[in-house]
Coordinates of C-alpha atoms in Angstrom, one line a residue:
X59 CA 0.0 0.0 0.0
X60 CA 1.4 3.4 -0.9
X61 CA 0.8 6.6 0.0
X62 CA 0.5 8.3 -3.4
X63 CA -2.6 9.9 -3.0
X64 CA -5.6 9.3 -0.9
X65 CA -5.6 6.2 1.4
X66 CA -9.3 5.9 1.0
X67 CA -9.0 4.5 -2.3
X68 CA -9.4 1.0 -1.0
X69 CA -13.5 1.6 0.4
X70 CA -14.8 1.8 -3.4
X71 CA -18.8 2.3 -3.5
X72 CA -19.8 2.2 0.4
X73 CA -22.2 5.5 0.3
X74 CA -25.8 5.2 -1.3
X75 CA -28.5 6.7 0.7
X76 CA -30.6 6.7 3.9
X77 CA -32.2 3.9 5.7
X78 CA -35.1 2.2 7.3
X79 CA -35.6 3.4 10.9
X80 CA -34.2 1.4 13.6
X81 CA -35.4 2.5 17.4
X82 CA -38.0 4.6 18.1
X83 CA -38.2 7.2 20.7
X84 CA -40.5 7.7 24.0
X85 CA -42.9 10.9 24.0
X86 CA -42.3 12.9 27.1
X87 CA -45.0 15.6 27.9
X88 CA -45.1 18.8 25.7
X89 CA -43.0 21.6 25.8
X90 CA -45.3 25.2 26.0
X91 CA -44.4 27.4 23.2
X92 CA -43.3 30.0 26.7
X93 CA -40.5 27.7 27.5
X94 CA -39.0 28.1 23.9
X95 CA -36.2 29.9 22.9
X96 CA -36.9 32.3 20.7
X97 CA -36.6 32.7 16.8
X98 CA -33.2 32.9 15.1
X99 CA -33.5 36.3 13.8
X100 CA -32.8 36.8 9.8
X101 CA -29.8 39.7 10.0
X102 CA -27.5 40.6 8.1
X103 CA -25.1 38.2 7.8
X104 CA -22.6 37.6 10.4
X105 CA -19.9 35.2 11.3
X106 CA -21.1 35.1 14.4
X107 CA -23.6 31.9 14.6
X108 CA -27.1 32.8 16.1
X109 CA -28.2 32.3 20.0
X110 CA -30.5 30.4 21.4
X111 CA -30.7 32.4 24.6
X112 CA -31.8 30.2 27.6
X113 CA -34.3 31.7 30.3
X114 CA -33.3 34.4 32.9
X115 CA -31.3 33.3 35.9
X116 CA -33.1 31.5 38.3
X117 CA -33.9 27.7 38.4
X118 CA -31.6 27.6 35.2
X119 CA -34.1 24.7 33.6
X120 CA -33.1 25.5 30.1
X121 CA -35.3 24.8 27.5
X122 CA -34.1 24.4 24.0
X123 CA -35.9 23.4 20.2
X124 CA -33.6 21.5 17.5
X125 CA -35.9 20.7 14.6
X126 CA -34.2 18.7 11.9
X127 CA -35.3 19.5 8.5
X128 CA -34.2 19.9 5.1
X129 CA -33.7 23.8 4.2
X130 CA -32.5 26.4 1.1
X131 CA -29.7 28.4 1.8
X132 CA -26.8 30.0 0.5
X133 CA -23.3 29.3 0.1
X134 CA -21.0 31.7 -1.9
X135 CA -23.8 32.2 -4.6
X136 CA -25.1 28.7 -4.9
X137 CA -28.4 27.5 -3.5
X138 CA -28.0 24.4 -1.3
X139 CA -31.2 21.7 -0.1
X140 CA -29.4 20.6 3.2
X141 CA -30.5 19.0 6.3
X142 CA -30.3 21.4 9.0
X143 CA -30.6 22.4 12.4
X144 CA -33.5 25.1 12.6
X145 CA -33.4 25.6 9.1
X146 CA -30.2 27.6 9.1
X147 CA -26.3 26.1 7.9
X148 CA -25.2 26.2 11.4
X149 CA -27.0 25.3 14.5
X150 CA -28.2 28.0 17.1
X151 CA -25.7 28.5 20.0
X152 CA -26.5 27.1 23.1
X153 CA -24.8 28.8 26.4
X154 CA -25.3 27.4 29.8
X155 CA -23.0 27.5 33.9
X156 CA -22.3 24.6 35.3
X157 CA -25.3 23.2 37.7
X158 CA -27.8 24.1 34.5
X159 CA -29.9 21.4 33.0
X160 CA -30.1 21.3 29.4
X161 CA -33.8 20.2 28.4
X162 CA -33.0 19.8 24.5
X163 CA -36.7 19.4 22.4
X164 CA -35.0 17.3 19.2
X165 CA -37.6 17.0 16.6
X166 CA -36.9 15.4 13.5
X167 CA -38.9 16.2 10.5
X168 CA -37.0 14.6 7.5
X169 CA -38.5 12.6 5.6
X170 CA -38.8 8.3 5.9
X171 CA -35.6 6.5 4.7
X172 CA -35.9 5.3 1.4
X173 CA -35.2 1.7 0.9
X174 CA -31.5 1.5 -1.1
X175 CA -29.7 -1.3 -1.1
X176 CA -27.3 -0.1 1.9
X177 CA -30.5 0.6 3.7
X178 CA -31.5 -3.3 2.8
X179 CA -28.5 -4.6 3.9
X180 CA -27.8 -3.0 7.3
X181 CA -31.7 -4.3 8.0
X182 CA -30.8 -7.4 6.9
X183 CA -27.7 -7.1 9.3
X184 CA -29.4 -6.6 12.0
X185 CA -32.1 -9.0 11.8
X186 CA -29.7 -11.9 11.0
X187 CA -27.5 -10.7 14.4
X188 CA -30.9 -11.2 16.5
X189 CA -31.2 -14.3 15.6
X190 CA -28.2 -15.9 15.2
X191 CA -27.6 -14.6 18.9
X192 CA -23.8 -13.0 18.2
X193 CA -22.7 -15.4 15.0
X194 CA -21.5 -12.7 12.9
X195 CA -23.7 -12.2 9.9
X196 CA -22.1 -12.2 6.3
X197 CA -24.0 -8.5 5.9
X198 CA -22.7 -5.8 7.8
X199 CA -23.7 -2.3 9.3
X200 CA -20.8 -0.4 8.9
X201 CA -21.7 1.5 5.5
X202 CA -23.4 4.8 5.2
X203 CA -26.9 4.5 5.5
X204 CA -30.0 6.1 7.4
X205 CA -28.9 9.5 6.1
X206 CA -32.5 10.8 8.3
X207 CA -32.3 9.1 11.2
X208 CA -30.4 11.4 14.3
X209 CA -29.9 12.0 17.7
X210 CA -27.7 14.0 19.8
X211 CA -24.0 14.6 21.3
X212 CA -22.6 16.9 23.7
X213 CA -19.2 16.7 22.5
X214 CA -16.9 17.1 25.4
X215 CA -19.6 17.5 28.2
X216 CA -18.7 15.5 30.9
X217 CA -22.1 14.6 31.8
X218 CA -24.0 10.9 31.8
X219 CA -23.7 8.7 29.0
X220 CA -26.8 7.0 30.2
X221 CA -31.4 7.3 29.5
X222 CA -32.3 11.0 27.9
X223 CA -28.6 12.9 28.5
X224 CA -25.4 12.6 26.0
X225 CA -26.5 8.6 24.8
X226 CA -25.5 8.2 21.2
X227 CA -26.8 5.0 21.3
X228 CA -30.3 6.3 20.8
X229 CA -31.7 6.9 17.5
X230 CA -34.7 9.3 17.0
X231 CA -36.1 7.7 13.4
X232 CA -37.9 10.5 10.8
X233 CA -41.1 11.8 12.2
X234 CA -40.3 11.2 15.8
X235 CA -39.1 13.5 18.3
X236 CA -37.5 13.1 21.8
X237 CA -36.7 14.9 24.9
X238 CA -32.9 15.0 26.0
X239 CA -32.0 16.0 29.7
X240 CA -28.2 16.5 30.1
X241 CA -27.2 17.9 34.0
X242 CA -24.4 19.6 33.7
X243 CA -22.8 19.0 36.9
X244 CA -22.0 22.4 39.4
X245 CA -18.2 21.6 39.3
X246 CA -18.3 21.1 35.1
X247 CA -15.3 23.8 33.6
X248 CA -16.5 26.6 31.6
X249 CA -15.3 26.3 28.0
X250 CA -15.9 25.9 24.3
X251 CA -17.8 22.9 23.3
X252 CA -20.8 21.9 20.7
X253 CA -23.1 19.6 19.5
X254 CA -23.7 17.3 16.6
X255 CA -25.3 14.2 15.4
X256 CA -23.9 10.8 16.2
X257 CA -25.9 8.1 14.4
X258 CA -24.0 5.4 13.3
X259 CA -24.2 5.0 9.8
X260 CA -25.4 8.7 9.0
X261 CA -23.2 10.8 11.3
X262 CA -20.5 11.9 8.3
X263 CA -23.7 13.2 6.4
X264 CA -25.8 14.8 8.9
X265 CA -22.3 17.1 10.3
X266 CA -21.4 17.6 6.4
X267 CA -24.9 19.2 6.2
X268 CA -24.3 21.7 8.4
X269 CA -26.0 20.0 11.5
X270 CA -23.6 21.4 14.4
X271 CA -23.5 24.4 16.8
X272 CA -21.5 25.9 19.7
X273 CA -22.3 25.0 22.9
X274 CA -20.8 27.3 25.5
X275 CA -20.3 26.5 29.6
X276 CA -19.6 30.0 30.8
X277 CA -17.5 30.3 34.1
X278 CA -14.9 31.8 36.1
X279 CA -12.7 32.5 33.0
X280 CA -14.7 34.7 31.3
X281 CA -14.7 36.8 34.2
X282 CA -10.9 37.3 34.3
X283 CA -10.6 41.2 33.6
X284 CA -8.7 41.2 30.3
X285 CA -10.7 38.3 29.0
X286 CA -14.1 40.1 30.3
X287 CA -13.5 43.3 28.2
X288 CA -12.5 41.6 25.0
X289 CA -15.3 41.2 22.9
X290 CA -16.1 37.1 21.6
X291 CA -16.3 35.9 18.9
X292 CA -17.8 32.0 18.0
X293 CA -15.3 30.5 15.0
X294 CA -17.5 27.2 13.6
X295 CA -15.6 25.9 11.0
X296 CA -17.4 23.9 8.9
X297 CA -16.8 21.6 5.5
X298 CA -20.2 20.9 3.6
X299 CA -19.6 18.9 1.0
X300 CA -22.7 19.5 -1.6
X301 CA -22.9 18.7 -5.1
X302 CA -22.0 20.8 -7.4
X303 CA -24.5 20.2 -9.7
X304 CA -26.5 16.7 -10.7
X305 CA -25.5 13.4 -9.8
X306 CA -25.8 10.9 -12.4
X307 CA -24.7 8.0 -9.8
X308 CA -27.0 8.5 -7.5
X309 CA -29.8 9.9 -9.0
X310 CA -31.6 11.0 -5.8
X311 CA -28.5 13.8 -5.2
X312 CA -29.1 17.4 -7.6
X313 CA -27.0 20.2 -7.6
X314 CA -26.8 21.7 -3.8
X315 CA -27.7 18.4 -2.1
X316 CA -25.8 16.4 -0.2
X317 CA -27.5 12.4 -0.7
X318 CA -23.9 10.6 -1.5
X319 CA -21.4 9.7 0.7
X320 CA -19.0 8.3 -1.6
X321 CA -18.8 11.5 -4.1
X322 CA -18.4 13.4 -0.8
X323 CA -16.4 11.7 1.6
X324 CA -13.9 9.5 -0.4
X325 CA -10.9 9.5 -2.5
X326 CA -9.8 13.1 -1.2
X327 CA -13.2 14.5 -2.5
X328 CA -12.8 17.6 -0.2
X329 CA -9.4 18.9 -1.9
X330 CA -10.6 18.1 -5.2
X331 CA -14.0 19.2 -5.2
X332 CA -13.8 23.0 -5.0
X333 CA -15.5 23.6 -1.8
X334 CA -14.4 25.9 0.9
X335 CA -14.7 25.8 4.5
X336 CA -17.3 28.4 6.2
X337 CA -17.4 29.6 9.3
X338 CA -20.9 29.9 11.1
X339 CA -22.4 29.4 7.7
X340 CA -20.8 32.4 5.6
X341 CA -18.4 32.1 3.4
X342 CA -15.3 34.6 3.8
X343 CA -16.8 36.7 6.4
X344 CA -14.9 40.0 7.4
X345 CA -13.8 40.1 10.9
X346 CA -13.5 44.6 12.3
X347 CA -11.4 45.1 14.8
X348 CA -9.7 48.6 16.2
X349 CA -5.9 49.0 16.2
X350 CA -4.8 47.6 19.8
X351 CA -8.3 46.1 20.1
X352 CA -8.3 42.6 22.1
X353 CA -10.7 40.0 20.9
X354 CA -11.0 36.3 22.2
X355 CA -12.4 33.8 19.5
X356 CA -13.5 30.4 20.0
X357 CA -12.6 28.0 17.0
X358 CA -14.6 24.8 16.9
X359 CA -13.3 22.3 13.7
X360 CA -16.7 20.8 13.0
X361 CA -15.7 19.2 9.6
X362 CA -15.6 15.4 9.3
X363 CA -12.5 14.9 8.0
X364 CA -10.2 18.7 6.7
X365 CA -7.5 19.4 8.6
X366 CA -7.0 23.0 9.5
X367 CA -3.9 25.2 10.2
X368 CA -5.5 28.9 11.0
X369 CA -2.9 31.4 10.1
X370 CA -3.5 35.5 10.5
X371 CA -0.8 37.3 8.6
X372 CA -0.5 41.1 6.5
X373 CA 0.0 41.6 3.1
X374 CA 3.8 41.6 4.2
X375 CA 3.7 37.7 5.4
X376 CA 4.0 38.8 8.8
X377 CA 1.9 37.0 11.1
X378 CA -0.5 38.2 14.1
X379 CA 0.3 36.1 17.0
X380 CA -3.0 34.2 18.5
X381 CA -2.4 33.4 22.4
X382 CA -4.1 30.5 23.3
X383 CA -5.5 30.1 26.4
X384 CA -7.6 26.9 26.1
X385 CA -7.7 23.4 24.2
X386 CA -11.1 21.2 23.4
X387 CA -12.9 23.8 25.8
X388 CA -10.2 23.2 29.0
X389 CA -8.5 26.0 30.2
X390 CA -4.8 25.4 30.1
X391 CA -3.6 27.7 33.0
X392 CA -1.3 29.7 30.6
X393 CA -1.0 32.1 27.6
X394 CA 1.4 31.0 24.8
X395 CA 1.6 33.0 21.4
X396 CA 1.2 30.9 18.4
X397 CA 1.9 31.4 14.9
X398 CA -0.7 28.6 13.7
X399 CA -3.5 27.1 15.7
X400 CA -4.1 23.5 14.4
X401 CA -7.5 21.9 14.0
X402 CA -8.7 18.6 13.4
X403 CA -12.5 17.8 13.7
X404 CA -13.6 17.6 16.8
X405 CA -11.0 20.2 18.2
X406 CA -11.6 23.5 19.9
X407 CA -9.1 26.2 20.7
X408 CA -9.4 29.4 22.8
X409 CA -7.6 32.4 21.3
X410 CA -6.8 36.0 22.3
X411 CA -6.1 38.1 18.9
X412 CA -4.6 41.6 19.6
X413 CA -4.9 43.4 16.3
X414 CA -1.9 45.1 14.7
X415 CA -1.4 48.9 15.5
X416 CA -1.5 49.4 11.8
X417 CA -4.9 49.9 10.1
X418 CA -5.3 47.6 7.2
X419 CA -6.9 44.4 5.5
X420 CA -5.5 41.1 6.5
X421 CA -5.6 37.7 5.6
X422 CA -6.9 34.4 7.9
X423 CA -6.3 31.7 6.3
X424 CA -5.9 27.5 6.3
X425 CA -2.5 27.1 5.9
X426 CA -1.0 24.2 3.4
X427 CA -0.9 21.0 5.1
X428 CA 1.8 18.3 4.0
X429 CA 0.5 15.0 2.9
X430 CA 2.2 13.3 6.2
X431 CA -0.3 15.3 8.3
X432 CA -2.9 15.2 5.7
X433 CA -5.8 13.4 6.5
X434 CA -6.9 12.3 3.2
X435 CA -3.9 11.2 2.7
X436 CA -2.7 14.2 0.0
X437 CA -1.1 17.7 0.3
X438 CA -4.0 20.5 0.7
X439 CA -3.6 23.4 -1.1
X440 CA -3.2 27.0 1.4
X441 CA -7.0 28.5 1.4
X442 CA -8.7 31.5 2.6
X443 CA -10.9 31.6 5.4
X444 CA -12.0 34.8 6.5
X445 CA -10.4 38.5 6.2
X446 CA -9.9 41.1 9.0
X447 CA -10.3 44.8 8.6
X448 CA -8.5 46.5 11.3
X449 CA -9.7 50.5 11.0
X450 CA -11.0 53.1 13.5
X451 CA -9.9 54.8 16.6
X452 CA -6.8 52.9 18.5
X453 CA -7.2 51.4 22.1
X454 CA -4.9 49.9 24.6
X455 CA -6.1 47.1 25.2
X456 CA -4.3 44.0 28.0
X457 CA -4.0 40.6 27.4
X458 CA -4.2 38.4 30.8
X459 CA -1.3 37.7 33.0
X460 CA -0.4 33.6 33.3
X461 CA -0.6 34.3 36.8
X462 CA -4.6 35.2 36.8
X463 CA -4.9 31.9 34.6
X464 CA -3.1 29.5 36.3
X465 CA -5.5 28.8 39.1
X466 CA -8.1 28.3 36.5
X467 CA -6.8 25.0 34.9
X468 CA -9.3 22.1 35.9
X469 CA -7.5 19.1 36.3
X470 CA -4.7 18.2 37.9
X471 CA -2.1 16.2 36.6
X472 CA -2.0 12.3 36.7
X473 CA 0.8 10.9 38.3
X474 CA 2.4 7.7 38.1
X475 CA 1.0 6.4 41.5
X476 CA -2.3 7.2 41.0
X477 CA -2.8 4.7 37.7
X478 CA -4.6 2.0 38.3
X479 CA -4.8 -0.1 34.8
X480 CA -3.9 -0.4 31.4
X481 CA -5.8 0.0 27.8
X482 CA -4.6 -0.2 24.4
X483 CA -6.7 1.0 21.1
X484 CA -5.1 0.3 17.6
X485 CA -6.9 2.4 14.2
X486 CA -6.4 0.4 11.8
X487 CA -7.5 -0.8 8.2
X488 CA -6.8 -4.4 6.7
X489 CA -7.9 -5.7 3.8
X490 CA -8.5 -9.4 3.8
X491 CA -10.7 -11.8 2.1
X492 CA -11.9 -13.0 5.6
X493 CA -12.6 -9.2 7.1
X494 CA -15.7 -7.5 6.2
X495 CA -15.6 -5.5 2.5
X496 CA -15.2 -1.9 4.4
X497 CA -12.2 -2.4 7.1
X498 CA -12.2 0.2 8.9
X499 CA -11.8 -1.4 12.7
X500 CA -10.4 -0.7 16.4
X501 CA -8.5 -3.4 17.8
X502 CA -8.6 -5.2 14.1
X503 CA -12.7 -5.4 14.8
X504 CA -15.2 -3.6 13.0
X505 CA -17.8 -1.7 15.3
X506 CA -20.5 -4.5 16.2
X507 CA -23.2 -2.4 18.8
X508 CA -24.2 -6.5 20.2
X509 CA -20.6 -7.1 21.4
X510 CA -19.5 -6.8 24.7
X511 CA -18.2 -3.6 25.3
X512 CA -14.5 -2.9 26.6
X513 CA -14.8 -2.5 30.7
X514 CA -13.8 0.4 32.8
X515 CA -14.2 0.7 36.6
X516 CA -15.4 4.6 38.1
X517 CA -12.9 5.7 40.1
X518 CA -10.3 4.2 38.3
X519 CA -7.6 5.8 36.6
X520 CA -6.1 4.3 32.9
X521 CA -3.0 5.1 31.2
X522 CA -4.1 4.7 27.3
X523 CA -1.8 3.7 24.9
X524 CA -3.4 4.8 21.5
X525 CA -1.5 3.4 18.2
X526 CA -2.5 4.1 14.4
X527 CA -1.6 2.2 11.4
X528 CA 0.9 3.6 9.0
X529 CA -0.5 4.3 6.2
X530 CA -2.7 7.1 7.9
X531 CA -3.4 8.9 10.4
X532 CA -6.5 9.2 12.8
X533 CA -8.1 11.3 15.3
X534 CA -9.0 9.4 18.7
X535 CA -11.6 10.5 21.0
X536 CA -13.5 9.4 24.0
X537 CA -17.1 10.6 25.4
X538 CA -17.6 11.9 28.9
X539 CA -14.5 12.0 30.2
X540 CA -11.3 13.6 29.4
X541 CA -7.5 13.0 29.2
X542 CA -4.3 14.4 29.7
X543 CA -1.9 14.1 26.9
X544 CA 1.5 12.8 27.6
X545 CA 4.2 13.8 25.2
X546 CA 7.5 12.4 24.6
X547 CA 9.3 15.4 25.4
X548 CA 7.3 15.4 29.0
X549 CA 4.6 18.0 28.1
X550 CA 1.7 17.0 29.2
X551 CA -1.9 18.8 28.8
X552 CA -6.0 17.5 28.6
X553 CA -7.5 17.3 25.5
X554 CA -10.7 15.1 24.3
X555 CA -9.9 14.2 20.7
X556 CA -6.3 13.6 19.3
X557 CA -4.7 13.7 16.1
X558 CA -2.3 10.1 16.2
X559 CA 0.0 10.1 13.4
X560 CA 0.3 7.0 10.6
X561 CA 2.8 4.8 12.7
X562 CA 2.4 6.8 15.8
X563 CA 1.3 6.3 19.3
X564 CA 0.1 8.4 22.1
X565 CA 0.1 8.2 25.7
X566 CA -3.0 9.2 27.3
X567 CA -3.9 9.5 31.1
X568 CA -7.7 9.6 32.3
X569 CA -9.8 9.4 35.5
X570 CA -13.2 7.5 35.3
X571 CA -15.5 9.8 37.3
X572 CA -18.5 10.7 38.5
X573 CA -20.7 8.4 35.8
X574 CA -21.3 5.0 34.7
X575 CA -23.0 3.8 32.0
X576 CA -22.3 3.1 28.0
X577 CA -20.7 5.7 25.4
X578 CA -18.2 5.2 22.6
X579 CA -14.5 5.7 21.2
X580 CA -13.7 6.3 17.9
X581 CA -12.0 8.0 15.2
X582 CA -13.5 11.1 14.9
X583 CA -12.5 11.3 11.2
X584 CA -16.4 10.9 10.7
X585 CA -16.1 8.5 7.3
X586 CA -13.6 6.5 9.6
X587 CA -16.5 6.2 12.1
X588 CA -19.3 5.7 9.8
X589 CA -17.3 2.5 8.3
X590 CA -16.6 1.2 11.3
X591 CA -13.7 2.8 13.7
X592 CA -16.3 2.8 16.9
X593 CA -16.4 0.8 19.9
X594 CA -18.6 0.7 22.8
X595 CA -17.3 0.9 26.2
X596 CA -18.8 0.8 30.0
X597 CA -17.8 2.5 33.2
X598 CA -19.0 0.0 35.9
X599 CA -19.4 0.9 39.7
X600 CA -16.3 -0.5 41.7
X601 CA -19.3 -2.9 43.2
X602 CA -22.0 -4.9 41.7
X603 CA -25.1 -5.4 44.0
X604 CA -27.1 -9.0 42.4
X605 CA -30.6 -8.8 43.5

């Protein structure tokens, strides 16, 4: 196997279309139209991805509507028919403080799943796995399909897995709707998370449509004085891969839809397709600033598989310095300047941009990324994001001192002493006549929902050891809990999803706390997950009562 070009090459004709529906959903009682939030206003556009503002302080119940439908937009002059959150290309923001509860009103109104022959199959799957009682079927359920089935994920919440919170092991079928209730728990960091999909199956489509927003825990950083006065700023970075105009392959898909997951999703389809990434749904916005000013934006990669290197630089090449303050929504305790913040989906990155004293237009932009780091598998081309138009009256504006920051990091560091087991996770993808057509597996296994999931004990304490084949790279992440990343140099920080080299391992360090129940790992290269790079796992109470 070579590395000329994408690695993807090898899963050939996995993506038809949606599916038959596979759970069905309870109805809890009705939400009044009082306890809604309130309309996304039509502005002008904005960068700035619009707010679902919770109710007034007070019992902090917070009541929040998600309808999933298909809706006409815009994108850089060309109409798109995308599923959506709300109707919009980006979901509504959701903000909440720790101790809130998020009551979540998910309504899906797409339409049934057609029957294709993907859709067939994983049916077919699933009943053979029923009865056969664990004898793997000849069929399998790891290809794209039930494009309108959904559900819900608070990506790097650390709240319960388990009933009507963060379980991605629900599915909410077209025409059903369901009530989620996730606690966030009073001692939960503030920071910068979001939300998207997470069926198996459809999850690369639904996200590539546009279905994600920001989700933000506020806290005691945001009431650090320097950080207070700078004004935010919500960064979701977004990849929609819609057709360009008719598919004759998949007949269902016409220009500005999204209905095929091999056109979109395989074979480097993202570099070569002519798409660009978005940020809260516009293309190229303009970011104002005031010379001096102090802003403090909060990226979120939301794409399913485009790395991104965010670069801020004058017409000169120099570059504006971004301090970053906070990684996948955790506070880091310092301020370090970067050059280049690097993205991968999933990731989240807290920066402080001072613009330059000198009034002008400059440049934000993706830097190139070399094919080693690629994660299709090819070099990708430098591309513009966004522009920013520093003009007006100067300020003087401060950037926080480490020492007001340090007292803020969450989590304290995992020692050797304190580890009480061992787990190992391998990405990989083999091709054998015995393995199932579309390879893509964790521990050499393709994700099976009926097998016995990988066993964790609450209060315990694992050190990870996370490896990835070498003919690519993948991004490993884990629900509810977080992890401290151990490098080889000794730097060691918390994170929730991580990029893992082809050939390369990580060392990872997390406490099981708090929650037991089911959730998943998996590559968070969405495609990867949707072919199979998922695994169920279980945190267990130290003690079992039998009644």
């Amino acid at each position: 196997m070579t590395r000329n070009g994408s690695w993807m090459w090898m899963v050939a004709n996995v993506g038809l279309l949606a599916c038959t529906p596979r759970a069905t959903s309870t109805a809890p009682p009705e939400v009044t139209p009082e306890a809604r939030p309130p309309e996304v206003q039509t502005a002008a556009p904005t960068h700035e991805a619009p707010v679902a503002s919770p109710a007034p302080a007070g019992g902090r119940e917070l009541q929040f509507e998600l309808v999933v439908q298909y809706a006409d937009n815009m994108i850089g002059g060309e109409k798109v028919h995308l599923r959506s959150y709300n109707g919009k290309l980006v979901g509504p923001t959701i903000r909440a403080r720790p101790g809130d509860t998020l009551n979540v009103h998910l309504i899906n109104r797409l339409p049934a799943n057609p029957p294709t022959p993907n859709n067939r199959e994983v049916e077919a799957a699933e009943l053979a796995r029923d009865m056969t009682r664990g004898v793997r079927p000849l069929l399998t359920i790891n290809i794209p399909h039930n494009f309108n089935t959904t559900n819900l994920h608070t990506h790097g919440l650390h709240v319960s897995p388990a009933g009507n919170s963060d379980n991605v092991l629900l599915a909410i079928a077209p025409g059903e709707e369901f009530f989620y209730e996730i606690k966030i728990p009073p001692d939960h960091p503030p920071g910068t998370f979001w939300y998207h999909p997470h069926v198996h199956g459809s999850t690369s489509l639904q996200v590539g449509s546009g279905m994600e927003g920001a989700l933000i825990i506020e806290g005691d950083i945001d009431r650090v004085p320097a950080i207070a006065a700078a004004k935010e700023r919500i960064f979701v970075f977004q990849q929609l891969p819609f057709a360009h105009k008719d598919n004759a392959a998949v007949k269902e898909e016409k220009a500005g839809q999204l209905e095929s997951f091999n056109r979109a999703f395989l074979n480097g389809a993202w570099e070569r397709g002519g798409w660009r990434t978005i940020i809260s749904g516009e293309l190229e916005p303009v970011i104002e600033m005031r010379p001096g000013e102090v802003q403090r934006w909060r990226f979120i990669d939301a794409g399913a598989e485009e790395a991104l290197h965010v670069k801020i630089e004058a017409a000169d090449k120099t570059t504006v310095p971004q301090w970053l303050i906070a990684m996948d929504g955790i506070t880091t305790g310092r301020i370090e300047a970067r050059d280049v913040i690097d993205l991968y989906p999933g990731y989240r990155a807290d920066v402080l941009v001072r613009a330059p004293d000198k009034e002008g237009e400059y440049r934000i932009v993706d830097e190139e990324t070399p094919q080693v780091t690629s994660l299709l598998g090819i070099k990708e081309t430098r591309k513009p994001l966004a522009r920013l138009r520093v003009a007006g009256a100067p300020v003087q504006m401060a950037l926080p001192q480490e020492s007001e920051l340090a007292p803020l990091a969450p989590y304290r560091s995992i020692a050797d002493a304190e580890v009480t087991g061992q787990q190992k996770v391998h990405f990989g993808v083999k091709i054998s006549p015995k393995n199932s057509p579309y390879p893509f597996a964790l521990d050499g296994k393709g994700f099976d929902p009926a097998a016995a999931p990988r066993k964790l004990k609450l209060g315990g304490v694992d050190e990870w050891t996370v490896t990835s084949e070498l003919i690519g790279p993948h991004l490993f992440h884990i629900h509810v809990n977080p992890f401290e990343v151990i490098e080889p140099d000794g730097r060691r920080y918390w994170k929730d999803t991580l990029f893992v080299k082809g050939g390369g391992t990580a060392k990872l360090r997390t406490r099981y706390q708090r929650y037991v129940g089911q959730f998943v790992i998996h590559c968070h290269i969405l495609p990867h997950e949707d072919l199979g790079m998922m695994q169920v796992v279980e945190v267990e109470p130290p003690t079992k009562h039998v009644h």
